[in-house]
Short mmCIF file of C-alpha atoms in Angstrom, two decimals:
data_model
loop_
_atom_site.label_atom_id
_atom_site.label_comp_id
_atom_site.label_asym_id
_atom_site.label_seq_id
_atom_site.Cartn_x
_atom_site.Cartn_y
_atom_site.Cartn_z
CA TYR A 1 16.23 -2.08 -23.96
CA LYS A 2 18.86 -3.55 -26.32
CA VAL A 3 19.70 -7.06 -25.95
CA SER A 4 24.20 -7.13 -26.19
CA LYS A 5 25.10 -9.65 -28.26
CA SER A 6 27.95 -10.27 -25.89
CA CYS A 7 27.21 -12.54 -22.80
CA GLY A 8 30.81 -13.18 -21.11
CA GLY A 9 30.95 -9.00 -19.90
CA PRO A 10 33.63 -7.99 -17.53
CA MET A 11 33.70 -9.49 -14.28
CA MET A 12 32.78 -5.91 -12.90
CA ARG A 13 28.95 -7.23 -14.13
CA PRO A 14 28.59 -10.25 -11.46
CA SER A 15 30.28 -8.20 -8.99
CA LEU A 16 27.82 -5.73 -9.00
CA LEU A 17 25.04 -9.17 -8.94
CA LEU A 18 25.85 -9.82 -5.82
CA ALA A 19 26.79 -6.30 -4.49
CA ILE A 20 22.19 -5.95 -4.51
CA LEU A 21 21.68 -9.43 -3.29
CA GLY A 22 23.16 -8.49 -0.86
CA VAL A 23 21.54 -5.26 -0.49
CA VAL A 24 18.15 -7.47 -0.92
CA GLY A 25 19.23 -9.68 2.16
CA ASN A 26 20.15 -6.49 4.42
CA LEU A 27 16.91 -5.60 3.79
CA ALA A 28 14.84 -8.53 4.19
CA SER A 29 17.08 -9.27 7.31
CA ALA A 30 14.64 -6.14 8.89
CA PHE A 31 11.81 -8.48 8.56
CA SER A 32 13.27 -11.38 9.70
CA ALA A 33 13.39 -10.43 12.73
CA GLN A 34 11.25 -12.98 15.19
CA SER A 35 7.97 -11.12 16.32
CA PRO A 36 8.65 -8.53 19.68
CA PRO A 37 6.07 -9.53 22.55
CA ILE A 38 2.37 -8.06 22.54
CA THR A 39 1.83 -5.36 24.53
CA SER A 40 -0.16 -4.30 26.63
CA GLY A 41 -1.62 -1.36 24.25
CA CYS A 42 -2.24 -3.63 22.10
CA ASN A 43 -6.34 -5.28 22.11
CA ILE A 44 -5.44 -8.51 20.61
CA SER A 45 -9.38 -9.49 20.94
CA LYS A 46 -10.65 -7.74 18.26
CA ILE A 47 -8.02 -9.67 15.47
CA ASN A 48 -10.65 -11.77 14.60
CA PRO A 49 -13.39 -9.92 12.14
CA PHE A 50 -16.25 -12.76 13.84
CA ALA A 51 -14.73 -12.94 17.32
CA MET A 52 -16.98 -11.02 20.37
CA VAL A 53 -15.51 -7.91 21.73
CA GLY A 54 -16.75 -7.80 25.47
CA SER A 55 -15.09 -4.76 26.90
CA ARG A 56 -17.22 -2.65 24.04
CA ASN A 57 -21.16 -1.43 22.92
CA TYR A 58 -21.18 -1.23 20.23
CA VAL A 59 -25.01 -0.27 17.98
CA CYS A 60 -26.65 -2.03 15.13
CA ARG A 61 -28.47 0.29 12.41
CA SER A 62 -31.78 -1.29 11.06
CA ARG A 63 -33.53 0.05 8.15
CA GLY A 64 -35.20 3.64 8.40
CA GLY A 65 -31.91 4.56 10.36
CA GLU A 66 -33.62 3.30 13.39
CA LEU A 67 -30.89 3.16 15.92
CA LYS A 68 -31.00 -0.42 18.15
CA GLY A 69 -29.10 1.14 20.82
CA ALA A 70 -25.63 -0.81 22.39
CA THR A 71 -25.43 -4.26 22.60
CA SER A 72 -24.33 -6.63 24.79
CA PRO A 73 -21.29 -8.87 24.31
CA GLN A 74 -23.46 -11.81 22.05
CA GLU A 75 -25.30 -9.46 19.94
CA GLU A 76 -22.36 -7.34 19.10
CA SER A 77 -21.04 -11.07 17.81
CA LYS A 78 -24.79 -11.46 15.58
CA CYS A 79 -24.92 -7.99 14.01
CA PRO A 80 -24.47 -8.60 10.06
CA MET A 81 -23.14 -5.19 8.73
CA ARG A 82 -20.56 -5.29 11.86
CA LYS A 83 -18.98 -8.50 10.58
CA LEU A 84 -19.49 -7.42 6.56
CA THR A 85 -17.34 -3.89 7.72
CA LEU A 86 -15.04 -5.55 9.14
CA LEU A 87 -14.86 -8.67 6.62
CA LEU A 88 -14.36 -5.62 3.97
CA SER A 89 -12.51 -4.13 5.43
CA SER A 90 -9.30 -6.73 6.32
CA LEU A 91 -10.02 -7.62 2.81
CA TYR A 92 -9.37 -4.24 1.56
CA GLY A 93 -6.03 -3.58 3.43
CA THR A 94 -4.62 -7.80 3.06
CA GLY A 95 -6.41 -7.40 -0.93
CA GLY A 96 -4.39 -4.31 -1.63
CA VAL A 97 -1.09 -5.66 -0.74
CA MET A 98 -1.15 -8.58 -2.73
CA TYR A 99 -2.80 -6.65 -5.71
CA ILE A 100 0.94 -4.13 -5.34
CA LEU A 101 2.80 -7.49 -5.05
CA ALA A 102 0.80 -8.77 -8.28
CA LYS A 103 1.40 -6.03 -10.24
CA ALA A 104 5.03 -5.87 -9.49
CA ILE A 105 5.31 -9.25 -10.59
CA ARG A 106 3.51 -8.71 -14.17
CA ARG A 107 5.66 -6.14 -14.91
CA VAL A 108 8.78 -8.19 -14.68
CA ILE A 109 8.74 -11.60 -15.29
CA PRO A 110 8.29 -10.98 -19.26
CA ILE A 111 12.22 -9.44 -18.68
CA ALA A 112 12.11 -12.67 -16.16
CA LEU A 113 11.98 -15.21 -19.59
CA GLU A 114 13.59 -13.08 -22.13
CA PRO A 115 16.81 -15.29 -22.23
CA PHE A 116 13.86 -18.26 -22.82
CA SER A 117 12.60 -16.49 -25.71
CA ASP A 118 12.96 -17.06 -28.90
CA GLY A 119 15.44 -15.13 -31.12
CA ALA A 120 17.32 -13.67 -27.50
CA VAL A 121 20.97 -14.58 -26.30
CA PRO A 122 20.91 -18.04 -24.76
CA LEU A 123 22.81 -17.84 -21.20
CA SER A 124 26.23 -20.08 -20.84
CA GLN A 125 26.13 -22.05 -18.40
CA PHE A 126 27.78 -19.98 -16.20
CA GLN A 127 24.93 -17.51 -16.17
CA LEU A 128 22.87 -20.48 -16.49
CA CYS A 129 23.76 -21.45 -12.82
CA ALA A 130 23.67 -17.81 -10.98
CA TYR A 131 19.88 -17.91 -12.34
CA VAL A 132 18.57 -20.59 -10.47
CA VAL A 133 21.08 -19.58 -7.94
CA THR A 134 19.41 -15.91 -8.05
CA VAL A 135 15.99 -17.66 -7.89
CA LEU A 136 16.54 -19.94 -4.80
CA TRP A 137 18.03 -17.05 -2.96
CA PHE A 138 15.41 -14.48 -3.39
CA ALA A 139 13.26 -17.19 -2.54
CA TYR A 140 14.57 -18.05 0.61
CA VAL A 141 15.55 -15.04 1.61
CA GLU A 142 12.69 -12.78 -0.19
CA GLY A 143 9.79 -15.17 0.13
CA TYR A 144 10.61 -17.05 2.89
CA LYS A 145 12.39 -15.34 5.62
CA GLY A 146 11.86 -11.78 4.12
CA PHE A 147 7.73 -12.42 3.81
CA GLN A 148 6.51 -15.47 5.18
CA THR A 149 7.87 -14.86 8.85
CA LYS A 150 7.65 -10.90 9.20
CA PHE A 151 5.79 -9.35 6.77
CA SER A 152 2.98 -11.68 5.79
CA PRO A 153 1.75 -11.58 9.56
CA LEU A 154 1.97 -8.48 10.19
CA VAL A 155 0.21 -6.88 6.80
CA VAL A 156 -2.29 -9.89 7.60
CA SER A 157 -2.46 -9.07 11.99
CA ARG A 158 -2.81 -5.29 11.29
CA SER A 159 -5.86 -5.70 8.03
CA LEU A 160 -7.52 -7.20 11.13
CA THR A 161 -7.37 -4.42 12.86
CA LEU A 162 -10.19 -2.21 10.87
CA GLU A 163 -12.45 -1.92 13.03
CA PRO A 164 -15.89 0.29 12.17
CA GLY A 165 -16.08 3.11 14.57
CA TYR A 166 -13.15 2.73 15.78
CA SER A 167 -10.23 3.70 13.02
CA SER A 168 -10.06 6.70 11.62
CA PHE A 169 -11.22 7.04 7.60
CA HIS A 170 -8.37 7.25 6.97
CA HIS A 171 -6.88 4.23 8.06
CA TYR A 172 -10.33 2.92 5.81
CA LEU A 173 -8.91 4.83 2.74
CA LEU A 174 -5.16 3.47 2.80
CA ALA A 175 -5.97 0.27 3.87
CA PRO A 176 -2.88 -1.42 2.04
CA PHE A 177 -0.42 1.00 3.41
CA TYR A 178 -1.70 0.43 6.91
CA SER A 179 -1.23 -2.52 6.55
CA MET A 180 2.44 -2.41 5.71
CA GLY A 181 2.90 -0.79 8.63
CA LEU A 182 3.92 2.48 7.08
CA PHE A 183 1.98 4.61 9.62
CA HIS A 184 0.17 4.10 12.95
CA SER A 185 2.35 1.81 14.58
CA THR A 186 5.57 2.26 16.47
CA ARG A 187 8.24 4.38 15.63
CA LYS A 188 10.41 1.54 15.36
CA ARG A 189 7.69 -0.10 13.07
CA MET A 190 7.63 2.83 10.75
CA ALA A 191 11.12 3.31 10.23
CA VAL A 192 12.18 -0.49 9.48
CA SER A 193 8.75 -0.13 6.56
CA TRP A 194 9.85 3.00 5.16
CA GLY A 195 13.73 2.35 4.92
CA VAL A 196 12.26 -0.88 3.26
CA SER A 197 10.37 0.73 1.49
CA LEU A 198 12.72 2.85 0.29
CA GLY A 199 15.33 0.40 0.41
CA VAL A 200 12.96 -1.55 -2.85
CA PHE A 201 12.83 1.41 -4.74
CA ALA A 202 16.18 2.25 -4.99
CA ILE A 203 17.22 -0.96 -5.91
CA VAL A 204 14.95 -0.84 -8.48
CA HIS A 205 16.16 1.68 -10.47
CA ALA A 206 19.63 0.62 -9.51
CA VAL A 207 19.11 -3.29 -11.16
CA LYS A 208 17.61 -1.43 -14.19
CA LYS A 209 21.26 -0.34 -15.05
CA LEU A 210 22.59 -3.67 -14.83
CA PRO A 211 22.59 -5.35 -18.94
CA TYR A 212 22.21 -8.64 -20.30
CA PRO A 213 21.23 -11.22 -19.00
CA TRP A 214 22.51 -10.02 -15.75
CA ARG A 215 19.49 -7.58 -14.80
CA ASN A 216 17.22 -10.78 -16.26
CA ILE A 217 18.74 -13.03 -13.34
CA VAL A 218 18.24 -10.42 -10.84
CA ASP A 219 14.74 -9.86 -12.20
CA ALA A 220 14.20 -13.86 -12.12
CA GLY A 221 14.80 -13.16 -8.50
CA VAL A 222 11.96 -10.71 -7.78
CA VAL A 223 9.92 -12.88 -9.09
CA ALA A 224 10.42 -15.75 -6.69
CA GLY A 225 10.55 -13.49 -3.72
CA LEU A 226 7.21 -11.64 -4.92
CA SER A 227 5.50 -14.24 -6.01
CA TRP A 228 5.80 -16.28 -2.45
CA GLY A 229 5.69 -13.18 -0.11
CA CYS A 230 1.52 -12.87 -2.32
CA LEU A 231 0.60 -16.43 -1.65
CA SER A 232 2.10 -15.96 1.96
CA ILE A 233 -0.46 -13.52 2.61
CA ALA A 234 -2.95 -15.27 1.32
CA PHE A 235 -2.12 -18.43 3.31
CA GLN A 236 -2.20 -16.97 6.52
CA TYR A 237 -5.18 -14.01 6.16
CA ILE A 238 -7.53 -17.56 4.78
CA LYS A 239 -5.97 -19.01 7.76
CA ALA A 240 -6.31 -16.27 10.09
CA LEU A 241 -9.99 -15.97 9.46
CA VAL A 242 -10.66 -19.73 9.57
CA LEU A 243 -8.55 -20.18 13.54
CA GLY A 244 -9.68 -16.82 14.18
CA LYS A 245 -6.56 -15.64 15.42
CA ALA A 246 -4.29 -12.99 14.20
CA PRO A 247 -0.79 -14.56 12.60
CA ALA A 248 1.09 -11.70 14.49
CA ASP A 249 1.53 -8.71 16.70
CA PRO A 250 0.06 -5.45 14.76
CA VAL A 251 2.13 -3.85 16.37
CA LEU A 252 -0.09 -0.92 16.95
CA PRO A 253 0.83 2.59 19.14
CA ARG A 254 0.73 1.99 22.73
CA PRO A 255 -2.54 4.21 23.49
CA LYS A 256 -2.10 8.51 25.41
CA SER A 257 -2.07 8.18 28.80
CA ASP A 258 -4.95 10.55 29.96
#
């Protein structure tokens, strides 16, 4: 887009910026609520990829295709193929979400840094203050409250529920979206996940219509929030593997009664 030579702009531009910040705050609040209590339909014993699942029997296939038969709980945890499959499945789910965020950061960061590049119209003192405040606001509301306290634990916990022989094939195929709670979850969780995703999509298109430097200011905040979120997902995933404990309730649907 062409950079406007006028840095002041009418009062409508900062007001539109504040309106977008308010919408983002409302969307982030959907992720910042406290985690619901773990329901009886959720088997947390399978969250840890390296934990034993005593209530299930697994079959470990040896070389040549011969089945060794059902194993005991002690033998289950020693099955190398099961451990590897659990680790790769959770890594694909969590890593896929991180890849989506990293791709968005890479696309937006040049716009966020444009006001500081050579040849760009310099920011006024008011615009520079707005730049700093927006970055801090997005880092707290989107990065900390939205990602770190709710969305990141959800992604990690759901990715760790992908289990060979029990998870459907499309759960593996669409593991990043499964980890985000877009399907195979409670109705409330899916409504929140889809609502936030569509809301963010709408905000992205609205931000593109902002003139210079307000689009750059908002994109700088987006970079801060997404970067915080991406790092929090990585940290909580590693922490879950080390401690063997899921960071939150994966919000799986209740099993259907017979």
